[in-house]
Amino acid sequence: EVYCTAFAQPATFLQWAPMWMDKTCTMVATGFADGVVRLLEQTRNDWKLAHVFKPHTSSVRAVAFAPDSQRLASCSEDGTIFFQQLTQDGEGVLKNVEPIGFIQCAGPVSSISWSPD
């Protein structure tokens, strides 16, 4: 079945949440041209908006989930890398997203990844 959700700004990046964080494999983190990051959850019939935040002033270039399932990083053409704390309930369902810090770089940041250790 095909799912469709429209947003005012174009999407610039999409990353499925890893299985160690999302056992149902239904969550994606999507970056947009206006600096917004949306966490979307695939339901039976459509996409549900789980969380939305706007850490950047320019296009999001990448999003990465930390191996510990507790943090999310995003980077942008505005030269910033933002870090978010992810809070899950006892069943592993994402409940909250809180900003925990950022790094200002000298120029645009086009990719990001976490070290597994």
Coordinates of N, CA and C in Angstrom, one line a residue, residues 31-81:
G31 N 14.3 15.5 7.5 CA 14.8 16.9 7.5 C 14.1 17.6 6.4
F32 N 13.9 18.9 6.6 CA 13.3 19.8 5.5 C 14.1 21.0 5.2
A33 N 13.8 21.6 4.1 CA 14.5 22.8 3.6 C 14.4 24.0 4.5
D34 N 13.4 24.1 5.3 CA 13.2 25.2 6.2 C 13.9 25.0 7.6
G35 N 14.7 23.9 7.8 CA 15.4 23.7 9.1 C 14.6 22.8 10.1
V36 N 13.4 22.4 9.7 CA 12.6 21.6 10.5 C 13.0 20.1 10.4
V37 N 12.9 19.4 11.6 CA 13.0 17.9 11.6 C 11.7 17.4 12.1
R38 N 11.2 16.4 11.4 CA 9.9 15.7 11.8 C 10.2 14.3 12.0
L39 N 9.7 13.7 13.1 CA 9.7 12.3 13.4 C 8.3 11.8 13.0
L40 N 8.3 10.9 12.1 CA 7.0 10.4 11.6 C 6.9 8.9 11.9
E41 N 5.7 8.5 12.2 CA 5.5 7.0 12.5 C 4.5 6.5 11.5
Q42 N 4.9 5.4 10.8 CA 4.0 4.8 9.9 C 2.9 4.0 10.6
T43 N 1.7 4.3 10.3 CA 0.5 3.6 10.9 C -0.1 2.7 9.9
R44 N -1.2 2.1 10.2 CA -1.8 1.2 9.2 C -2.2 1.9 7.9
N45 N -2.7 3.1 8.0 CA -3.2 3.8 6.8 C -2.5 5.1 6.4
D46 N -1.6 5.6 7.3 CA -0.9 6.8 6.9 C 0.3 7.1 7.7
W47 N 0.8 8.3 7.7 CA 2.0 8.7 8.5 C 1.5 9.6 9.6
K48 N 1.8 9.3 10.9 CA 1.5 10.1 12.0 C 2.7 10.9 12.5
L49 N 2.4 12.2 12.7 CA 3.5 13.1 13.2 C 3.7 12.8 14.7
A50 N 4.9 12.3 15.0 CA 5.2 11.9 16.4 C 5.8 13.1 17.1
H51 N 6.8 13.8 16.5 CA 7.4 15.0 17.1 C 7.9 15.9 15.9
V52 N 8.0 17.2 16.2 CA 8.5 18.2 15.3 C 9.3 19.2 16.0
F53 N 10.4 19.6 15.5 CA 11.2 20.6 16.1 C 12.0 21.3 15.0
K54 N 12.4 22.6 15.3 CA 13.1 23.4 14.3 C 14.4 23.9 14.8
P55 N 15.5 23.1 14.8 CA 16.7 23.5 15.3 C 17.6 24.4 14.4
H56 N 17.3 24.3 13.1 CA 18.2 24.9 12.1 C 17.5 26.1 11.4
T57 N 18.3 27.0 10.8 CA 17.8 28.1 10.1 C 17.9 27.9 8.6
S58 N 18.4 26.8 8.2 CA 18.6 26.5 6.7 C 18.3 25.0 6.6
S59 N 18.5 24.5 5.4 CA 18.1 23.1 5.0 C 18.9 22.1 5.8
V60 N 18.1 21.1 6.3 CA 18.7 20.0 7.0 C 19.3 19.0 6.0
R61 N 20.6 18.7 6.3 CA 21.3 17.8 5.3 C 21.4 16.4 5.8
A62 N 21.3 16.1 7.1 CA 21.4 14.7 7.6 C 20.9 14.7 9.0
V63 N 20.4 13.5 9.4 CA 19.9 13.2 10.7 C 20.5 11.8 11.1
A64 N 20.9 11.6 12.3 CA 21.5 10.3 12.7 C 21.0 10.0 14.1
F65 N 20.6 8.7 14.3 CA 20.2 8.2 15.6 C 21.5 7.7 16.3
A66 N 21.6 7.9 17.6 CA 22.8 7.4 18.3 C 22.6 5.9 18.6
P67 N 23.7 5.1 18.7 CA 23.5 3.7 18.9 C 22.9 3.4 20.3
D68 N 22.9 4.3 21.2 CA 22.2 4.0 22.5 C 20.7 4.3 22.5
S69 N 20.2 4.8 21.4 CA 18.8 5.1 21.2 C 18.3 6.3 22.0
Q70 N 19.2 7.0 22.6 CA 18.8 8.1 23.5 C 19.1 9.5 22.9
R71 N 19.7 9.5 21.8 CA 20.0 10.8 21.2 C 19.8 10.8 19.7
L72 N 19.6 12.0 19.2 CA 19.5 12.3 17.7 C 20.3 13.5 17.4
A73 N 21.0 13.4 16.3 CA 21.8 14.6 15.8 C 21.3 14.9 14.5
S74 N 21.3 16.3 14.2 CA 20.9 16.8 12.9 C 21.9 17.8 12.5
C75 N 22.2 17.9 11.2 CA 23.1 18.9 10.7 C 22.5 19.6 9.5
S76 N 23.1 20.8 9.2 CA 22.4 21.7 8.3 C 23.4 22.5 7.5
E77 N 22.9 23.1 6.4 CA 23.6 24.1 5.6 C 23.9 25.3 6.4
D78 N 23.3 25.6 7.5 CA 23.5 26.8 8.3 C 24.8 26.6 9.1
G79 N 25.5 25.5 9.0 CA 26.7 25.2 9.8 C 26.6 24.8 11.2
T80 N 25.4 24.2 11.5 CA 25.2 23.8 12.9 C 24.9 22.3 12.9
I81 N 25.3 21.7 14.1 CA 24.9 20.3 14.4 C 24.1 20.4 15.7

